[in-house]
mmCIF file of C-alpha atoms in Angstrom:
data_model
loop_
_atom_site.group_PDB
_atom_site.id
_atom_site.type_symbol
_atom_site.label_atom_id
_atom_site.label_comp_id
_atom_site.label_asym_id
_atom_site.label_seq_id
_atom_site.Cartn_x
_atom_site.Cartn_y
_atom_site.Cartn_z
ATOM 1 C CA MET A 1 15.483 -39.764 -4.537
ATOM 2 C CA SER A 2 13.128 -37.633 -2.526
ATOM 3 C CA LEU A 3 14.097 -36.028 0.764
ATOM 4 C CA MET A 4 10.491 -36.160 2.049
ATOM 5 C CA SER A 5 8.953 -39.163 3.684
ATOM 6 C CA GLU A 6 6.218 -40.923 1.776
ATOM 7 C CA ASP A 7 3.604 -39.923 4.376
ATOM 8 C CA ALA A 8 4.299 -36.179 4.113
ATOM 9 C CA ASP A 9 1.984 -34.139 1.945
ATOM 10 C CA PRO A 10 3.896 -31.543 -0.154
ATOM 11 C CA SER A 11 1.042 -29.031 0.131
ATOM 12 C CA GLU A 12 1.402 -29.034 3.913
ATOM 13 C CA GLN A 13 5.040 -28.065 3.612
ATOM 14 C CA ARG A 14 4.202 -25.191 1.292
ATOM 15 C CA ALA A 15 1.427 -24.055 3.614
ATOM 16 C CA ALA A 16 3.851 -24.061 6.538
ATOM 17 C CA ALA A 17 6.333 -21.947 4.560
ATOM 18 C CA ARG A 18 3.724 -19.433 3.381
ATOM 19 C CA PRO A 19 3.431 -17.261 6.558
ATOM 20 C CA VAL A 20 7.159 -16.555 6.402
ATOM 21 C CA ALA A 21 6.792 -15.181 2.866
ATOM 22 C CA VAL A 22 3.738 -13.130 3.836
ATOM 23 C CA ASN A 23 5.562 -11.599 6.822
ATOM 24 C CA ALA A 24 8.524 -10.728 4.601
ATOM 25 C CA GLN A 25 6.224 -8.867 2.200
ATOM 26 C CA GLN A 26 4.396 -7.049 4.996
ATOM 27 C CA SER A 27 7.620 -5.571 6.299
ATOM 28 C CA ARG A 28 8.299 -3.851 2.968
ATOM 29 C CA VAL A 29 7.311 -0.281 2.151
ATOM 30 C CA THR A 30 5.052 0.004 -0.902
ATOM 31 C CA PHE A 31 3.190 2.645 -2.847
ATOM 32 C CA ASN A 32 -0.559 2.502 -2.330
ATOM 33 C CA ARG A 33 -2.953 2.459 -5.269
ATOM 34 C CA LEU A 34 -3.540 6.238 -5.372
ATOM 35 C CA GLU A 35 0.186 7.035 -5.185
ATOM 36 C CA LEU A 36 1.031 4.554 -7.913
ATOM 37 C CA ASN A 37 -1.829 5.843 -10.073
ATOM 38 C CA ARG A 38 -0.519 9.426 -9.815
ATOM 39 C CA ILE A 39 3.050 8.367 -10.611
ATOM 40 C CA LEU A 40 1.989 6.205 -13.566
ATOM 41 C CA ASN A 41 -0.184 9.023 -14.962
ATOM 42 C CA LEU A 42 2.864 11.296 -14.960
ATOM 43 C CA TYR A 43 4.974 8.507 -16.459
ATOM 44 C CA GLY A 44 2.438 7.951 -19.249
ATOM 45 C CA ARG A 45 2.422 11.645 -20.196
ATOM 46 C CA MET A 46 6.216 11.782 -20.260
ATOM 47 C CA VAL A 47 6.400 8.633 -22.408
ATOM 48 C CA ALA A 48 3.890 10.177 -24.812
ATOM 49 C CA ASP A 49 6.140 13.263 -25.021
ATOM 50 C CA GLY A 50 9.140 11.034 -25.767
ATOM 51 C CA GLU A 51 11.011 12.059 -22.591
ATOM 52 C CA TRP A 52 10.981 8.763 -20.685
ATOM 53 C CA ARG A 53 11.244 5.193 -21.934
ATOM 54 C CA ASP A 54 11.416 2.767 -19.029
ATOM 55 C CA TYR A 55 10.807 2.457 -15.293
ATOM 56 C CA ALA A 56 11.528 0.178 -12.352
ATOM 57 C CA ILE A 57 9.785 -0.205 -9.009
ATOM 58 C CA ASP A 58 11.635 -1.395 -5.917
ATOM 59 C CA PHE A 59 9.878 -2.188 -2.646
ATOM 60 C CA LEU A 60 12.621 -2.223 -0.046
ATOM 61 C CA LYS A 61 12.477 -2.743 3.686
ATOM 62 C CA ASP A 62 12.796 0.963 4.534
ATOM 63 C CA ARG A 63 11.516 2.717 1.388
ATOM 64 C CA ALA A 64 9.738 2.315 -1.946
ATOM 65 C CA VAL A 65 11.459 3.616 -5.081
ATOM 66 C CA PHE A 66 10.042 4.361 -8.540
ATOM 67 C CA SER A 67 12.980 4.885 -10.930
ATOM 68 C CA VAL A 68 12.550 6.552 -14.336
ATOM 69 C CA TYR A 69 14.915 5.890 -17.243
ATOM 70 C CA ARG A 70 15.487 7.662 -20.527
ATOM 71 C CA ARG A 71 16.854 4.379 -21.906
ATOM 72 C CA ALA A 72 16.795 0.957 -20.296
ATOM 73 C CA SER A 73 20.588 0.658 -20.168
ATOM 74 C CA GLU A 74 21.242 3.911 -18.303
ATOM 75 C CA VAL A 75 21.073 5.039 -14.699
ATOM 76 C CA PRO A 76 17.694 6.458 -13.652
ATOM 77 C CA ILE A 77 17.204 10.155 -14.459
ATOM 78 C CA TYR A 78 14.757 10.507 -11.566
ATOM 79 C CA ARG A 79 13.915 8.457 -8.499
ATOM 80 C CA ILE A 80 10.615 9.009 -6.716
ATOM 81 C CA GLU A 81 11.036 7.700 -3.180
ATOM 82 C CA LYS A 82 8.648 7.063 -0.310
ATOM 83 C CA ASP A 83 10.390 6.797 3.059
ATOM 84 C CA PRO A 84 7.900 6.591 5.977
ATOM 85 C CA ARG A 85 10.660 7.257 8.548
ATOM 86 C CA LEU A 86 10.738 10.885 7.318
ATOM 87 C CA ALA A 87 6.944 11.397 7.501
ATOM 88 C CA ARG A 88 7.099 13.625 10.601
ATOM 89 C CA LYS A 89 10.275 15.435 9.572
ATOM 90 C CA GLN A 90 10.825 16.628 5.999
ATOM 91 C CA GLY A 91 8.074 14.531 4.444
ATOM 92 C CA MET A 92 8.068 10.963 3.225
ATOM 93 C CA TYR A 93 8.095 11.725 -0.528
ATOM 94 C CA SER A 94 11.115 12.936 -2.459
ATOM 95 C CA VAL A 95 12.281 13.309 -6.054
ATOM 96 C CA ILE A 96 15.980 12.637 -6.546
ATOM 97 C CA SER A 97 17.970 13.394 -9.714
ATOM 98 C CA ALA A 98 20.542 11.131 -11.397
ATOM 99 C CA THR A 99 23.351 12.877 -9.527
ATOM 100 C CA GLY A 100 21.733 12.176 -6.148
ATOM 101 C CA LEU A 101 20.505 15.738 -5.620
ATOM 102 C CA ILE A 102 17.154 15.902 -3.829
ATOM 103 C CA LEU A 103 15.051 18.146 -6.071
ATOM 104 C CA ARG A 104 12.039 18.320 -3.788
ATOM 105 C CA ARG A 105 10.833 16.680 -0.592
ATOM 106 C CA GLY A 106 7.463 16.963 1.066
ATOM 107 C CA HIS A 107 4.448 15.465 2.768
ATOM 108 C CA GLU A 108 2.181 15.406 -0.328
ATOM 109 C CA LEU A 109 3.055 13.403 -3.442
ATOM 110 C CA GLU A 110 1.205 15.805 -5.762
ATOM 111 C CA ARG A 111 3.318 18.776 -4.704
ATOM 112 C CA VAL A 112 6.569 16.821 -4.817
ATOM 113 C CA LEU A 113 5.909 15.603 -8.371
ATOM 114 C CA LEU A 114 5.391 19.162 -9.616
ATOM 115 C CA VAL A 115 9.167 19.531 -9.870
ATOM 116 C CA ILE A 116 9.230 17.087 -12.829
ATOM 117 C CA ASP A 117 5.662 17.472 -14.067
ATOM 118 C CA ARG A 118 5.862 19.953 -16.894
ATOM 119 C CA LYS A 119 2.434 21.328 -17.673
ATOM 120 C CA LEU A 120 1.586 23.795 -20.381
ATOM 121 C CA ALA A 121 2.174 27.336 -19.288
ATOM 122 C CA VAL A 122 0.742 30.477 -20.887
ATOM 123 C CA VAL A 123 3.558 32.739 -21.985
#
């Protein structure tokens, strides 16, 4: 038995519900394309080196989090967070270790990622 009347068009109900879903997504913090590209480039290099195996992306109401795992069943070894509320203070980007220690925080993603981006060094 249907709860709708026979005259009601189901597409109209979905259309009426759509703006609520769009507003819910707009209130979330996300990584933009350039930020995500930089993070995924680093992730790809670390996977190629055998250091990292899995990742997760969370778009929360107050921050966006990119978590990096050595294995899928473990806690993340690093979390790359974007928190716009800290943009004028310490900087909106931060890298956090598995223990919760903030390794680096700053205004520019490139500089913050240098703490985990191991490049070849001449010795």
